[in-house]
Amino acid sequence: MSAAAVNTAFEIAFRILSRAHQDSVHLQPQKLHCLLLLAQGCYAARYGGRPLMPAVFVADTRGPIEPNVHAAFSRGCPDLDLDRAAPNEAVESLLEGLWRRFGQLPVAALVDLVKDLPACREAARNGERSEIPLSALARDCCDQRLLGNGMLAGRRVLRTQSGRPVCVAPWQPGRGTSPSARTLPPEG
């Protein structure tokens, strides 16, 4: 296994918490774990299986968790002596993209999305505290619906500047005009 991009999972957790604070979003613990898992999987998918952080995710009844982060944050945000320097550009770009895509989702929706990944379903079938393999997570995160600009039911999905997904179609002049856009009959 190759070296992780950062020293600890806490570095990524604090970057995500900082980003949530910038947007005045209260980040619930389960949402943090889901974002950490997606970051790990998407990084591994983009960089040939290389882990983003030295972390192990396990199945839990509430959704996947990273046990060390879970224990450290169980009584609030821990005071840790970490290198607070910004990670490299690839890591920062990945985290920003994940935040724009998933940061505004309700916790339940994000947990459902993550629990539905095949790697997470398989670990859940194996029982609580079963490890979610990084290779399976990376494979699942290669899915374009998860990583970006995919197709949804045959329609192209783009993001607004706030990160909200919208379905778009090419403009076709003269087609699909609404009743209010039709020409009114001449007066008289």
PDB file of C-alpha atoms in Angstrom:
ATOM      1  CA  MET A   1       0.000   0.000   0.000  1.00  0.00           C
ATOM      2  CA  SER A   2       1.341   3.441  -0.852  1.00  0.00           C
ATOM      3  CA  ALA A   3       1.738   6.317   1.597  1.00  0.00           C
ATOM      4  CA  ALA A   4      -1.224   8.482   2.499  1.00  0.00           C
ATOM      5  CA  ALA A   5      -1.402  12.068   1.243  1.00  0.00           C
ATOM      6  CA  VAL A   6      -1.718  13.521   4.780  1.00  0.00           C
ATOM      7  CA  ASN A   7      -0.406  12.441   8.186  1.00  0.00           C
ATOM      8  CA  THR A   8      -3.684  11.845  10.043  1.00  0.00           C
ATOM      9  CA  ALA A   9      -7.418  11.617   9.469  1.00  0.00           C
ATOM     10  CA  PHE A  10      -7.770  14.494  11.931  1.00  0.00           C
ATOM     11  CA  GLU A  11      -6.154  16.882   9.426  1.00  0.00           C
ATOM     12  CA  ILE A  12      -8.927  16.126   6.937  1.00  0.00           C
ATOM     13  CA  ALA A  13     -11.618  16.214   9.634  1.00  0.00           C
ATOM     14  CA  PHE A  14     -10.488  19.676  10.728  1.00  0.00           C
ATOM     15  CA  ARG A  15     -10.380  20.909   7.099  1.00  0.00           C
ATOM     16  CA  ILE A  16     -13.980  19.741   6.617  1.00  0.00           C
ATOM     17  CA  LEU A  17     -15.044  21.319   9.927  1.00  0.00           C
ATOM     18  CA  SER A  18     -13.358  24.573   8.922  1.00  0.00           C
ATOM     19  CA  ARG A  19     -15.180  24.558   5.575  1.00  0.00           C
ATOM     20  CA  ALA A  20     -18.498  23.928   7.309  1.00  0.00           C
ATOM     21  CA  HIS A  21     -17.784  26.821   9.676  1.00  0.00           C
ATOM     22  CA  GLN A  22     -17.140  29.118   6.669  1.00  0.00           C
ATOM     23  CA  ASP A  23     -20.635  28.315   5.380  1.00  0.00           C
ATOM     24  CA  SER A  24     -22.204  28.511   8.861  1.00  0.00           C
ATOM     25  CA  VAL A  25     -23.210  24.851   8.643  1.00  0.00           C
ATOM     26  CA  HIS A  26     -23.468  22.767  11.806  1.00  0.00           C
ATOM     27  CA  LEU A  27     -21.657  19.558  10.948  1.00  0.00           C
ATOM     28  CA  GLN A  28     -23.169  16.575  12.729  1.00  0.00           C
ATOM     29  CA  PRO A  29     -20.790  13.697  13.518  1.00  0.00           C
ATOM     30  CA  GLN A  30     -22.398  11.269  11.060  1.00  0.00           C
ATOM     31  CA  LYS A  31     -22.123  13.803   8.249  1.00  0.00           C
ATOM     32  CA  LEU A  32     -18.434  14.301   9.078  1.00  0.00           C
ATOM     33  CA  HIS A  33     -17.831  10.542   8.864  1.00  0.00           C
ATOM     34  CA  CYS A  34     -19.656  10.307   5.532  1.00  0.00           C
ATOM     35  CA  LEU A  35     -17.606  13.171   4.094  1.00  0.00           C
ATOM     36  CA  LEU A  36     -14.385  11.590   5.388  1.00  0.00           C
ATOM     37  CA  LEU A  37     -15.327   8.273   3.782  1.00  0.00           C
ATOM     38  CA  LEU A  38     -16.185   9.924   0.459  1.00  0.00           C
ATOM     39  CA  ALA A  39     -12.929  11.894   0.554  1.00  0.00           C
ATOM     40  CA  GLN A  40     -10.943   8.705   1.169  1.00  0.00           C
ATOM     41  CA  GLY A  41     -12.727   6.797  -1.591  1.00  0.00           C
ATOM     42  CA  CYS A  42     -12.665   9.580  -4.178  1.00  0.00           C
ATOM     43  CA  TYR A  43      -8.980  10.294  -3.548  1.00  0.00           C
ATOM     44  CA  ALA A  44      -8.144   6.607  -3.930  1.00  0.00           C
ATOM     45  CA  ALA A  45     -10.237   6.464  -7.124  1.00  0.00           C
ATOM     46  CA  ARG A  46      -8.393   9.432  -8.627  1.00  0.00           C
ATOM     47  CA  TYR A  47      -4.881   8.460  -7.520  1.00  0.00           C
ATOM     48  CA  GLY A  48      -4.597   4.756  -8.264  1.00  0.00           C
ATOM     49  CA  GLY A  49      -5.693   3.394  -4.902  1.00  0.00           C
ATOM     50  CA  ARG A  50      -3.494   5.724  -2.834  1.00  0.00           C
ATOM     51  CA  PRO A  51      -5.194   6.578   0.484  1.00  0.00           C
ATOM     52  CA  LEU A  52      -5.887  10.198   1.350  1.00  0.00           C
ATOM     53  CA  MET A  53      -5.347   9.563   5.055  1.00  0.00           C
ATOM     54  CA  PRO A  54      -4.251   6.676   7.252  1.00  0.00           C
ATOM     55  CA  ALA A  55      -7.764   5.655   8.268  1.00  0.00           C
ATOM     56  CA  VAL A  56      -9.950   2.574   8.458  1.00  0.00           C
ATOM     57  CA  PHE A  57     -13.696   2.907   8.002  1.00  0.00           C
ATOM     58  CA  VAL A  58     -16.027   0.350   9.534  1.00  0.00           C
ATOM     59  CA  ALA A  59     -19.720  -0.433   9.268  1.00  0.00           C
ATOM     60  CA  ASP A  60     -21.937   0.865  12.050  1.00  0.00           C
ATOM     61  CA  THR A  61     -25.696   0.825  12.564  1.00  0.00           C
ATOM     62  CA  ARG A  62     -25.802   4.593  11.889  1.00  0.00           C
ATOM     63  CA  GLY A  63     -23.581   4.378   8.822  1.00  0.00           C
ATOM     64  CA  PRO A  64     -19.837   4.052   8.264  1.00  0.00           C
ATOM     65  CA  ILE A  65     -17.478   5.584  10.817  1.00  0.00           C
ATOM     66  CA  GLU A  66     -13.751   6.019  11.316  1.00  0.00           C
ATOM     67  CA  PRO A  67     -13.387   4.661  14.898  1.00  0.00           C
ATOM     68  CA  ASN A  68     -10.450   6.864  15.944  1.00  0.00           C
ATOM     69  CA  VAL A  69     -12.112  10.070  14.763  1.00  0.00           C
ATOM     70  CA  HIS A  70     -15.374   8.891  16.318  1.00  0.00           C
ATOM     71  CA  ALA A  71     -13.724   8.342  19.715  1.00  0.00           C
ATOM     72  CA  ALA A  72     -11.788  11.622  19.624  1.00  0.00           C
ATOM     73  CA  PHE A  73     -14.853  13.694  18.701  1.00  0.00           C
ATOM     74  CA  SER A  74     -17.260  11.862  21.040  1.00  0.00           C
ATOM     75  CA  ARG A  75     -17.226  14.720  23.569  1.00  0.00           C
ATOM     76  CA  GLY A  76     -16.860  17.596  21.138  1.00  0.00           C
ATOM     77  CA  CYS A  77     -14.034  18.932  19.032  1.00  0.00           C
ATOM     78  CA  PRO A  78     -10.705  17.702  20.460  1.00  0.00           C
ATOM     79  CA  ASP A  79      -7.748  20.001  21.080  1.00  0.00           C
ATOM     80  CA  LEU A  80      -5.013  18.308  19.066  1.00  0.00           C
ATOM     81  CA  ASP A  81      -1.533  19.469  18.148  1.00  0.00           C
ATOM     82  CA  LEU A  82      -1.707  19.172  14.367  1.00  0.00           C
ATOM     83  CA  ASP A  83      -0.002  20.768  11.430  1.00  0.00           C
ATOM     84  CA  ARG A  84      -2.703  23.260  10.389  1.00  0.00           C
ATOM     85  CA  ALA A  85      -1.016  24.124   7.096  1.00  0.00           C
ATOM     86  CA  ALA A  86      -3.205  23.714   4.046  1.00  0.00           C
ATOM     87  CA  PRO A  87      -2.802  20.335   2.340  1.00  0.00           C
ATOM     88  CA  ASN A  88      -1.510  20.167  -1.208  1.00  0.00           C
ATOM     89  CA  GLU A  89      -3.615  21.510  -4.060  1.00  0.00           C
ATOM     90  CA  ALA A  90      -4.959  18.095  -5.118  1.00  0.00           C
ATOM     91  CA  VAL A  91      -6.274  17.398  -1.603  1.00  0.00           C
ATOM     92  CA  GLU A  92      -7.690  20.895  -1.194  1.00  0.00           C
ATOM     93  CA  SER A  93      -9.420  20.691  -4.588  1.00  0.00           C
ATOM     94  CA  LEU A  94     -10.931  17.297  -3.764  1.00  0.00           C
ATOM     95  CA  LEU A  95     -12.230  18.471  -0.382  1.00  0.00           C
ATOM     96  CA  GLU A  96     -13.702  21.649  -1.866  1.00  0.00           C
ATOM     97  CA  GLY A  97     -15.431  19.669  -4.623  1.00  0.00           C
ATOM     98  CA  LEU A  98     -16.862  17.189  -2.134  1.00  0.00           C
ATOM     99  CA  TRP A  99     -18.075  20.007   0.094  1.00  0.00           C
ATOM    100  CA  ARG A 100     -19.793  21.784  -2.814  1.00  0.00           C
ATOM    101  CA  ARG A 101     -21.422  18.544  -3.906  1.00  0.00           C
ATOM    102  CA  PHE A 102     -22.403  17.031  -0.549  1.00  0.00           C
ATOM    103  CA  GLY A 103     -21.954  19.686   2.141  1.00  0.00           C
ATOM    104  CA  GLN A 104     -25.468  21.087   1.884  1.00  0.00           C
ATOM    105  CA  LEU A 105     -27.200  17.704   1.783  1.00  0.00           C
ATOM    106  CA  PRO A 106     -29.275  16.806   4.829  1.00  0.00           C
ATOM    107  CA  VAL A 107     -27.542  14.289   7.088  1.00  0.00           C
ATOM    108  CA  ALA A 108     -30.106  11.553   6.392  1.00  0.00           C
ATOM    109  CA  ALA A 109     -29.727  11.920   2.611  1.00  0.00           C
ATOM    110  CA  LEU A 110     -25.932  11.789   2.795  1.00  0.00           C
ATOM    111  CA  VAL A 111     -25.968   8.779   5.129  1.00  0.00           C
ATOM    112  CA  ASP A 112     -28.407   6.977   2.802  1.00  0.00           C
ATOM    113  CA  LEU A 113     -26.202   7.745  -0.216  1.00  0.00           C
ATOM    114  CA  VAL A 114     -23.088   6.419   1.536  1.00  0.00           C
ATOM    115  CA  LYS A 115     -24.796   3.367   3.060  1.00  0.00           C
ATOM    116  CA  ASP A 116     -25.987   2.483  -0.455  1.00  0.00           C
ATOM    117  CA  LEU A 117     -22.436   2.215  -1.831  1.00  0.00           C
ATOM    118  CA  PRO A 118     -21.750  -1.472  -2.582  1.00  0.00           C
ATOM    119  CA  ALA A 119     -18.620  -1.480  -0.370  1.00  0.00           C
ATOM    120  CA  CYS A 120     -20.627  -0.158   2.586  1.00  0.00           C
ATOM    121  CA  ARG A 121     -23.521  -2.555   1.978  1.00  0.00           C
ATOM    122  CA  GLU A 122     -21.105  -5.500   1.890  1.00  0.00           C
ATOM    123  CA  ALA A 123     -19.413  -4.422   5.128  1.00  0.00           C
ATOM    124  CA  ALA A 124     -22.810  -3.957   6.804  1.00  0.00           C
ATOM    125  CA  ARG A 125     -23.806  -7.500   5.742  1.00  0.00           C
ATOM    126  CA  ASN A 126     -20.603  -8.777   7.381  1.00  0.00           C
ATOM    127  CA  GLY A 127     -21.651  -7.218  10.679  1.00  0.00           C
ATOM    128  CA  GLU A 128     -21.044  -4.151  12.785  1.00  0.00           C
ATOM    129  CA  ARG A 129     -17.402  -2.979  12.918  1.00  0.00           C
ATOM    130  CA  SER A 130     -16.580  -4.820   9.671  1.00  0.00           C
ATOM    131  CA  GLU A 131     -13.899  -2.983   7.731  1.00  0.00           C
ATOM    132  CA  ILE A 132     -14.794  -1.267   4.464  1.00  0.00           C
ATOM    133  CA  PRO A 133     -11.903  -2.114   2.092  1.00  0.00           C
ATOM    134  CA  LEU A 134     -10.243   0.884   0.447  1.00  0.00           C
ATOM    135  CA  SER A 135     -10.050  -0.906  -2.916  1.00  0.00           C
ATOM    136  CA  ALA A 136     -13.819  -1.511  -2.940  1.00  0.00           C
ATOM    137  CA  LEU A 137     -14.477   2.047  -1.799  1.00  0.00           C
ATOM    138  CA  ALA A 138     -12.267   3.426  -4.585  1.00  0.00           C
ATOM    139  CA  ARG A 139     -14.096   1.268  -7.133  1.00  0.00           C
ATOM    140  CA  ASP A 140     -17.466   2.585  -5.935  1.00  0.00           C
ATOM    141  CA  CYS A 141     -16.259   6.177  -5.975  1.00  0.00           C
ATOM    142  CA  CYS A 142     -15.253   5.860  -9.645  1.00  0.00           C
ATOM    143  CA  ASP A 143     -18.985   5.989 -10.391  1.00  0.00           C
ATOM    144  CA  GLN A 144     -19.542   9.242 -12.304  1.00  0.00           C
ATOM    145  CA  ARG A 145     -22.814   9.887 -10.484  1.00  0.00           C
ATOM    146  CA  LEU A 146     -20.723  10.284  -7.349  1.00  0.00           C
ATOM    147  CA  LEU A 147     -17.630  12.047  -8.675  1.00  0.00           C
ATOM    148  CA  GLY A 148     -19.286  14.578 -10.902  1.00  0.00           C
ATOM    149  CA  ASN A 149     -20.995  15.700 -14.069  1.00  0.00           C
ATOM    150  CA  GLY A 150     -22.701  12.405 -14.700  1.00  0.00           C
ATOM    151  CA  MET A 151     -25.983  11.580 -16.304  1.00  0.00           C
ATOM    152  CA  LEU A 152     -29.155  11.145 -14.302  1.00  0.00           C
ATOM    153  CA  ALA A 153     -31.930   9.298 -16.124  1.00  0.00           C
ATOM    154  CA  GLY A 154     -30.461  10.390 -19.449  1.00  0.00           C
ATOM    155  CA  ARG A 155     -30.199  14.053 -18.439  1.00  0.00           C
ATOM    156  CA  ARG A 156     -27.015  16.011 -17.909  1.00  0.00           C
ATOM    157  CA  VAL A 157     -26.538  17.177 -14.322  1.00  0.00           C
ATOM    158  CA  LEU A 158     -24.608  20.375 -13.620  1.00  0.00           C
ATOM    159  CA  ARG A 159     -24.090  22.371 -10.438  1.00  0.00           C
ATOM    160  CA  THR A 160     -25.084  25.940  -9.634  1.00  0.00           C
ATOM    161  CA  GLN A 161     -22.527  28.220  -8.002  1.00  0.00           C
ATOM    162  CA  SER A 162     -23.910  27.193  -4.611  1.00  0.00           C
ATOM    163  CA  GLY A 163     -23.425  23.495  -5.432  1.00  0.00           C
ATOM    164  CA  ARG A 164     -27.108  22.640  -5.979  1.00  0.00           C
ATOM    165  CA  PRO A 165     -27.582  19.994  -8.719  1.00  0.00           C
ATOM    166  CA  VAL A 166     -29.734  20.950 -11.705  1.00  0.00           C
ATOM    167  CA  CYS A 167     -30.724  18.922 -14.775  1.00  0.00           C
ATOM    168  CA  VAL A 168     -30.031  20.682 -18.049  1.00  0.00           C
ATOM    169  CA  ALA A 169     -30.836  20.091 -21.696  1.00  0.00           C
ATOM    170  CA  PRO A 170     -29.575  21.842 -24.812  1.00  0.00           C
ATOM    171  CA  TRP A 171     -31.630  24.814 -25.933  1.00  0.00           C
ATOM    172  CA  GLN A 172     -33.808  24.032 -28.937  1.00  0.00           C
ATOM    173  CA  PRO A 173     -35.396  27.154 -30.443  1.00  0.00           C
ATOM    174  CA  GLY A 174     -39.096  26.877 -31.202  1.00  0.00           C
ATOM    175  CA  ARG A 175     -39.599  23.788 -29.089  1.00  0.00           C
ATOM    176  CA  GLY A 176     -41.323  23.518 -25.779  1.00  0.00           C
ATOM    177  CA  THR A 177     -42.626  27.066 -25.579  1.00  0.00           C
ATOM    178  CA  SER A 178     -44.919  27.613 -22.655  1.00  0.00           C
ATOM    179  CA  PRO A 179     -48.496  28.909 -23.110  1.00  0.00           C
ATOM    180  CA  SER A 180     -47.482  32.256 -21.606  1.00  0.00           C
ATOM    181  CA  ALA A 181     -44.707  32.613 -24.182  1.00  0.00           C
ATOM    182  CA  ARG A 182     -46.997  32.138 -27.187  1.00  0.00           C
ATOM    183  CA  THR A 183     -47.888  35.103 -29.341  1.00  0.00           C
ATOM    184  CA  LEU A 184     -51.152  36.794 -28.414  1.00  0.00           C
ATOM    185  CA  PRO A 185     -53.778  37.322 -31.149  1.00  0.00           C
ATOM    186  CA  PRO A 186     -53.867  40.859 -32.613  1.00  0.00           C
ATOM    187  CA  GLU A 187     -56.145  43.346 -30.877  1.00  0.00           C
ATOM    188  CA  GLY A 188     -59.190  44.593 -32.599  1.00  0.00           C
TER     189      GLY A 188
END
